[in-house]
Coordinates of C-alpha atoms in Angstrom, one line a residue:
X26 CA -96.6 226.7 6.1
X27 CA -100.0 228.4 6.7
X28 CA -101.7 225.0 6.6
X29 CA -99.3 223.6 9.2
X30 CA -100.0 226.6 11.5
X31 CA -103.8 225.9 11.1
X32 CA -103.1 222.3 12.2
X33 CA -101.3 223.5 15.4
X34 CA -104.0 226.1 16.2
X35 CA -107.0 223.8 16.1
X36 CA -108.3 223.4 12.5
X37 CA -109.4 220.1 11.1
X38 CA -107.1 218.1 8.8
X39 CA -107.1 214.7 7.1
X40 CA -104.8 211.8 7.7
X41 CA -103.7 209.5 4.9
X42 CA -106.7 207.3 5.5
X43 CA -109.1 210.2 5.0
X44 CA -110.4 210.2 8.6
X45 CA -110.8 213.7 10.1
X46 CA -108.7 214.6 13.1
X47 CA -109.8 217.5 15.2
X48 CA -106.9 219.5 16.6
X49 CA -107.3 221.4 19.9
X50 CA -105.6 224.7 20.8
X51 CA -103.3 224.2 23.8
X52 CA -104.6 225.4 27.1
X53 CA -102.5 228.4 28.3
X54 CA -101.5 229.4 24.7
X55 CA -102.2 233.0 23.9
X56 CA -103.3 232.9 20.2
X57 CA -102.5 236.6 19.7
X58 CA -98.8 236.3 20.6
X59 CA -97.4 234.3 17.7
X60 CA -94.4 236.5 16.8
X61 CA -92.0 234.8 19.2
X62 CA -93.2 231.3 18.4
X63 CA -92.0 231.1 14.8
X64 CA -88.7 229.2 15.6
X65 CA -90.6 226.4 17.3
X66 CA -94.0 226.4 15.5
X67 CA -92.6 225.4 12.1
X68 CA -90.7 222.5 13.6
X69 CA -93.6 221.3 15.7
X70 CA -96.1 221.7 12.9
X71 CA -93.9 219.5 10.7
X72 CA -93.6 216.9 13.4
X73 CA -97.3 216.7 14.0
X74 CA -97.9 216.5 10.2
X75 CA -95.4 213.7 9.9
X76 CA -96.8 211.8 12.9
X77 CA -100.4 212.0 11.6
X78 CA -99.6 211.2 8.0
X79 CA -97.4 208.3 9.1
X80 CA -99.6 206.6 11.7
X81 CA -103.1 208.1 11.2
X82 CA -104.9 209.9 14.0
X83 CA -106.4 208.4 17.1
X84 CA -109.9 207.1 17.1
X85 CA -112.5 209.6 18.1
X86 CA -114.2 209.5 21.6
X87 CA -118.0 209.2 21.7
X88 CA -118.3 213.0 21.9
X89 CA -116.0 213.4 18.9
X90 CA -113.1 214.9 20.8
X91 CA -109.6 213.8 20.9
X92 CA -108.8 211.9 24.1
X93 CA -106.3 213.7 26.3
X94 CA -103.8 212.4 28.8
X95 CA -101.9 214.0 31.7
X96 CA -103.2 216.0 34.6
X97 CA -103.2 219.3 32.9
X98 CA -105.3 218.0 30.0
X99 CA -107.9 216.6 32.4
X100 CA -108.1 219.6 34.7
X101 CA -107.6 222.5 32.3
X102 CA -104.5 223.7 34.2
X103 CA -101.4 225.0 32.6
X104 CA -99.2 222.3 31.1
X105 CA -96.1 221.6 33.2
X106 CA -93.0 220.1 31.6
X107 CA -89.9 218.8 33.4
X108 CA -86.5 218.2 31.7
X109 CA -83.9 216.2 33.6
X110 CA -80.4 216.6 32.3
X111 CA -77.4 214.4 32.9
X112 CA -75.3 217.5 33.2
X113 CA -75.4 221.2 32.5
X114 CA -71.7 222.0 32.6
X115 CA -71.4 221.7 28.9
X116 CA -72.4 224.1 26.0
X117 CA -74.1 221.1 24.3
X118 CA -76.6 220.7 27.1
X119 CA -76.9 224.4 27.7
X120 CA -78.1 224.8 24.0
X121 CA -80.6 222.0 24.7
X122 CA -81.9 223.9 27.7
X123 CA -82.2 227.1 25.7
X124 CA -84.2 225.3 23.0
X125 CA -86.4 223.6 25.7
X126 CA -87.2 226.9 27.4
X127 CA -87.9 228.6 24.1
X128 CA -90.2 225.8 22.9
X129 CA -92.1 225.6 26.2
X130 CA -92.6 229.4 26.2
X131 CA -94.0 229.2 22.7
X132 CA -96.9 227.0 23.9
X133 CA -97.3 228.8 27.3
X134 CA -96.1 225.8 29.4
X135 CA -94.5 225.9 32.8
X136 CA -91.0 224.3 33.0
X137 CA -88.9 222.6 35.7
X138 CA -85.2 221.9 34.9
X139 CA -82.8 219.7 36.9
X140 CA -79.1 218.9 36.5
X141 CA -78.0 215.4 37.7
X142 CA -74.3 216.2 37.5
X143 CA -73.8 212.7 36.2
X144 CA -75.3 211.2 39.3
X145 CA -78.2 208.8 38.5
X146 CA -79.3 208.8 42.1
X147 CA -79.6 212.6 42.1
X148 CA -81.5 212.4 38.8
X149 CA -83.9 209.8 40.2
X150 CA -84.6 212.2 43.2
X151 CA -84.9 215.2 40.8
X152 CA -87.6 213.4 38.8
X153 CA -89.4 212.2 41.9
X154 CA -89.6 215.9 42.9
X155 CA -90.9 216.9 39.5
X156 CA -93.6 214.2 39.8
X157 CA -94.6 215.6 43.2
X158 CA -94.9 219.0 41.6
X159 CA -97.4 217.7 39.0
X160 CA -95.5 217.5 35.7
X161 CA -97.5 216.2 32.7
X162 CA -94.5 215.6 30.5
X163 CA -90.9 214.5 31.3
X164 CA -88.0 214.9 28.9
X165 CA -85.2 212.8 30.3
X166 CA -81.6 213.0 29.3
X167 CA -80.4 210.1 31.4
X168 CA -77.2 210.1 33.5
X169 CA -77.3 206.3 33.1
X170 CA -79.4 204.4 30.6
X171 CA -80.1 201.4 32.8
X172 CA -80.3 203.3 36.0
X173 CA -82.9 205.7 34.6
X174 CA -85.5 202.9 34.7
X175 CA -86.6 203.5 38.3
X176 CA -87.4 207.1 37.5
X177 CA -89.2 206.2 34.2
X178 CA -91.4 203.7 36.0
X179 CA -92.3 206.2 38.7
X180 CA -93.2 208.8 36.1
X181 CA -95.3 206.4 34.1
X182 CA -97.1 205.2 37.2
X183 CA -98.0 208.9 37.9
X184 CA -99.4 209.2 34.3
X185 CA -96.6 211.3 33.0
X186 CA -95.6 211.2 29.3
X187 CA -91.9 210.3 29.1
X188 CA -89.6 211.0 26.2
X189 CA -85.8 210.3 26.3
X190 CA -83.6 212.9 24.7
X191 CA -80.0 212.3 23.4
X192 CA -79.5 209.1 25.4
X193 CA -81.8 206.1 25.6
X194 CA -83.5 205.3 28.9
X195 CA -84.6 201.9 30.0
X196 CA -88.2 201.4 30.9
X197 CA -91.6 202.1 29.2
X198 CA -90.8 205.5 27.6
X199 CA -93.2 206.9 25.0
X200 CA -90.4 207.8 22.5
X201 CA -86.7 208.4 22.1
X202 CA -85.1 211.2 20.1
X203 CA -81.4 211.2 19.6
X204 CA -78.5 211.4 17.2
X205 CA -77.5 208.6 14.9
X206 CA -74.6 207.8 17.2
X207 CA -73.4 204.7 15.5
X208 CA -73.1 206.8 12.3
X209 CA -71.2 209.5 14.3
X210 CA -68.6 207.0 15.4
X211 CA -68.4 205.4 12.0
X212 CA -67.9 208.7 10.2
X213 CA -65.1 209.7 12.6
X214 CA -63.4 206.3 12.1
X215 CA -63.6 206.6 8.4
X216 CA -62.2 210.1 8.3
X217 CA -59.3 209.0 10.6
X218 CA -58.6 206.0 8.4
X219 CA -58.5 208.1 5.3
X220 CA -56.2 210.7 6.9
X221 CA -53.9 208.0 8.1
X222 CA -54.0 206.4 4.6
X223 CA -55.2 203.2 6.1
X224 CA -52.2 202.5 8.5
X225 CA -51.4 203.5 12.1
X226 CA -51.8 202.9 15.8
X227 CA -54.9 204.5 17.3
X228 CA -56.7 204.8 20.7
X229 CA -60.1 205.4 22.1
X230 CA -60.9 208.0 24.8
X231 CA -64.1 206.4 26.2
X232 CA -66.9 207.8 28.3
X233 CA -69.9 207.1 30.6
X234 CA -71.9 203.9 29.9
X235 CA -74.9 205.3 28.2
X236 CA -76.2 203.9 24.9
X237 CA -75.0 206.8 22.6
X238 CA -71.4 206.4 23.8
X239 CA -71.5 202.6 23.3
X240 CA -72.9 203.1 19.8
X241 CA -70.3 205.7 18.9
X242 CA -67.5 203.4 20.0
X243 CA -69.0 200.5 18.1
X244 CA -69.3 202.6 15.0
X245 CA -65.7 203.7 15.2
X246 CA -64.5 200.2 15.7
X247 CA -66.4 198.9 12.8
X248 CA -65.0 201.7 10.6
X249 CA -61.3 201.1 11.4
X250 CA -61.9 197.3 11.2
X251 CA -62.2 197.8 7.4
X252 CA -58.5 198.8 7.5
X253 CA -56.3 195.8 8.6
X254 CA -53.2 198.0 9.1
X255 CA -54.9 200.2 11.6
X256 CA -54.3 198.9 15.1
X257 CA -56.4 199.8 18.2
X258 CA -53.6 199.9 20.8
X259 CA -55.3 201.6 23.8
X260 CA -58.7 202.4 25.3
X261 CA -59.1 204.5 28.4
X262 CA -62.0 206.3 30.0
X263 CA -62.0 210.1 30.3
X264 CA -65.6 210.2 31.6
X265 CA -66.3 212.9 29.0
X266 CA -64.6 215.4 31.4
X267 CA -61.9 217.8 30.2
X268 CA -59.6 217.6 33.2
X269 CA -59.8 213.8 33.5
X270 CA -59.4 213.3 29.8
X271 CA -56.3 215.5 29.8
X272 CA -54.7 213.3 32.5
X273 CA -55.8 210.1 30.7
X274 CA -54.4 211.3 27.4
X275 CA -51.1 212.1 29.0
X276 CA -50.9 208.5 30.2
X277 CA -51.8 207.3 26.7
X278 CA -49.1 209.4 25.1
X279 CA -46.5 208.1 27.6
X280 CA -47.6 204.5 27.2
X281 CA -47.8 204.5 23.4
X282 CA -44.8 206.3 21.8
X283 CA -46.1 205.3 18.3
X284 CA -49.6 206.5 18.8
X285 CA -50.8 208.4 15.8
X286 CA -54.5 209.2 16.4
X287 CA -57.2 209.3 19.1
X288 CA -60.9 209.0 18.9
X289 CA -62.8 210.7 21.7
X290 CA -66.5 209.9 22.3
X291 CA -67.3 213.5 22.9
X292 CA -65.8 217.0 22.4
X293 CA -65.7 217.8 26.1
X294 CA -63.2 215.0 26.6
X295 CA -61.5 215.7 23.3
X296 CA -60.7 219.2 24.5
X297 CA -58.7 217.7 27.4
X298 CA -56.9 215.4 24.9
X299 CA -56.2 218.4 22.7
X300 CA -54.5 220.2 25.6
X301 CA -52.4 217.2 26.5
X302 CA -51.3 216.6 22.9
X303 CA -50.5 220.3 22.4
X304 CA -48.4 220.3 25.6
X305 CA -46.5 217.2 24.6
X306 CA -45.6 218.5 21.2
X307 CA -46.6 215.2 19.6
X308 CA -48.3 215.1 16.2
X309 CA -51.2 212.8 17.4
X310 CA -54.4 213.5 15.4
X311 CA -57.7 213.9 17.2
X312 CA -61.3 213.0 16.1
X313 CA -64.4 213.4 18.1
X314 CA -68.2 213.8 18.2
X315 CA -70.4 216.8 19.1
X316 CA -69.6 220.1 17.3
X317 CA -68.5 222.1 20.4
X318 CA -67.6 225.7 19.6
X319 CA -64.0 225.4 20.8
X320 CA -63.5 222.3 18.8
X321 CA -64.9 223.9 15.7
X322 CA -62.4 226.8 16.2
X323 CA -59.5 224.3 16.6
X324 CA -60.4 222.4 13.5
X325 CA -60.7 225.6 11.4
X326 CA -57.3 226.8 12.8
X327 CA -55.7 223.6 11.5
X328 CA -53.4 221.3 13.5
X329 CA -53.9 218.1 15.3
X330 CA -57.7 218.4 15.7
X331 CA -58.8 217.0 12.4
X332 CA -62.5 216.4 12.6
X333 CA -65.6 216.2 14.8
X334 CA -69.0 214.7 13.9
X335 CA -71.6 217.4 14.8
X336 CA -74.9 216.7 16.5
X337 CA -78.0 219.0 16.6
X338 CA -79.0 219.2 20.2
X339 CA -81.6 221.9 19.7
X340 CA -83.5 219.9 17.2
X341 CA -83.4 216.8 19.4
X342 CA -85.3 218.8 22.1
X343 CA -87.8 220.4 19.7
X344 CA -88.6 217.1 18.1
X345 CA -88.7 215.3 21.5
X346 CA -91.2 217.8 22.8
X347 CA -93.2 217.5 19.6
X348 CA -93.5 213.7 20.2
X349 CA -94.6 214.3 23.8
X350 CA -97.2 216.9 22.8
X351 CA -98.5 214.6 20.1
X352 CA -99.1 212.0 22.8
X353 CA -100.5 214.6 25.2
X354 CA -103.0 215.8 22.6
X355 CA -104.3 212.3 22.0
X356 CA -102.1 210.5 19.5
X357 CA -102.5 206.7 20.0
X358 CA -99.1 206.0 18.4
X359 CA -95.9 208.0 18.1
X360 CA -92.6 206.8 16.7
X361 CA -90.7 204.7 19.2
X362 CA -87.6 206.4 18.2
X363 CA -86.6 209.4 16.0
X364 CA -83.0 209.3 14.8
X365 CA -81.4 212.7 14.0
X366 CA -78.7 213.0 11.3
X367 CA -75.1 213.9 12.2
X368 CA -72.6 215.9 10.1
X369 CA -68.8 215.4 9.7
X370 CA -67.0 218.7 10.2
X371 CA -63.5 219.2 8.9
X372 CA -61.2 222.1 8.1
X373 CA -63.0 222.4 4.8
X374 CA -66.6 222.9 6.1
X375 CA -66.4 223.6 9.9
X376 CA -66.2 227.4 9.7
X377 CA -69.5 229.0 10.7
X378 CA -71.0 225.9 12.2
X379 CA -72.9 226.4 15.5
X380 CA -75.6 224.6 17.5

């Protein structure tokens, strides 16, 4: 642990090919105020160690210093980091923002945060505004994977380091950090199939067209495909919104009197489904992805909400910022993607879980 902190604070260390990499203290960091940095430092130090050990350090410049990128690195000004969210009306993304603010504060960086409200045009404008304000790093949680490319291209043209968080973004991003979403859908599908004893009519409550959602749906479909007596009888889009998902689920229940289980692509939509199922009095079981506090509570209580596959949003942000800082501090190569494990939560193990 001490060795990792020395790495972060500017001591020399060796990569796996025995070349010496010279670390630099971050401009704007107060070296005497480390007490509040512990939650972030150990994560970041580990990331930096992994990056260096895995890919080696960048070649030295003629003066022996690590080459830096970004306007702050060149001018000595305070680092400025922007984070563009697809939405903020969700505890999942609120926890991400908290982790982002804590991590940025730990390194003395200035932050700019924007909420796209699921509008890719607004997100593009938000990011343009961040670029005008001189950000050095952009963490983007895209409202639309394909639609984000315009903003990514603009940021890269301005010399900004870009890391996508939680959802993939098209364009020349420097790295992507997100959950193993295929695994999340697959785990939910396997659990549903086991609970149904391999037989039943099921439905999918779909969401917005970003890569994580598509991967979850594919993972779920692949899982239930292993059980020939499980039939997918309906798929409708709840837009990951509680109110819309409730209305959509009401339609599903009316149209499918023999429906036995629903897979929701996220917990926000699943909570709308849960309300609809409870109001109907039907014994339709529910499975989802996220680890939302209300969902955890419903699972622990017992009833129709059987399981969710939890993500770790805070870790996604911490690791994503670590990738961006590695690039900012001169790493020639960072991982193109960093997949984060997910965890199946059931009545047996959900109690006490939180983001």
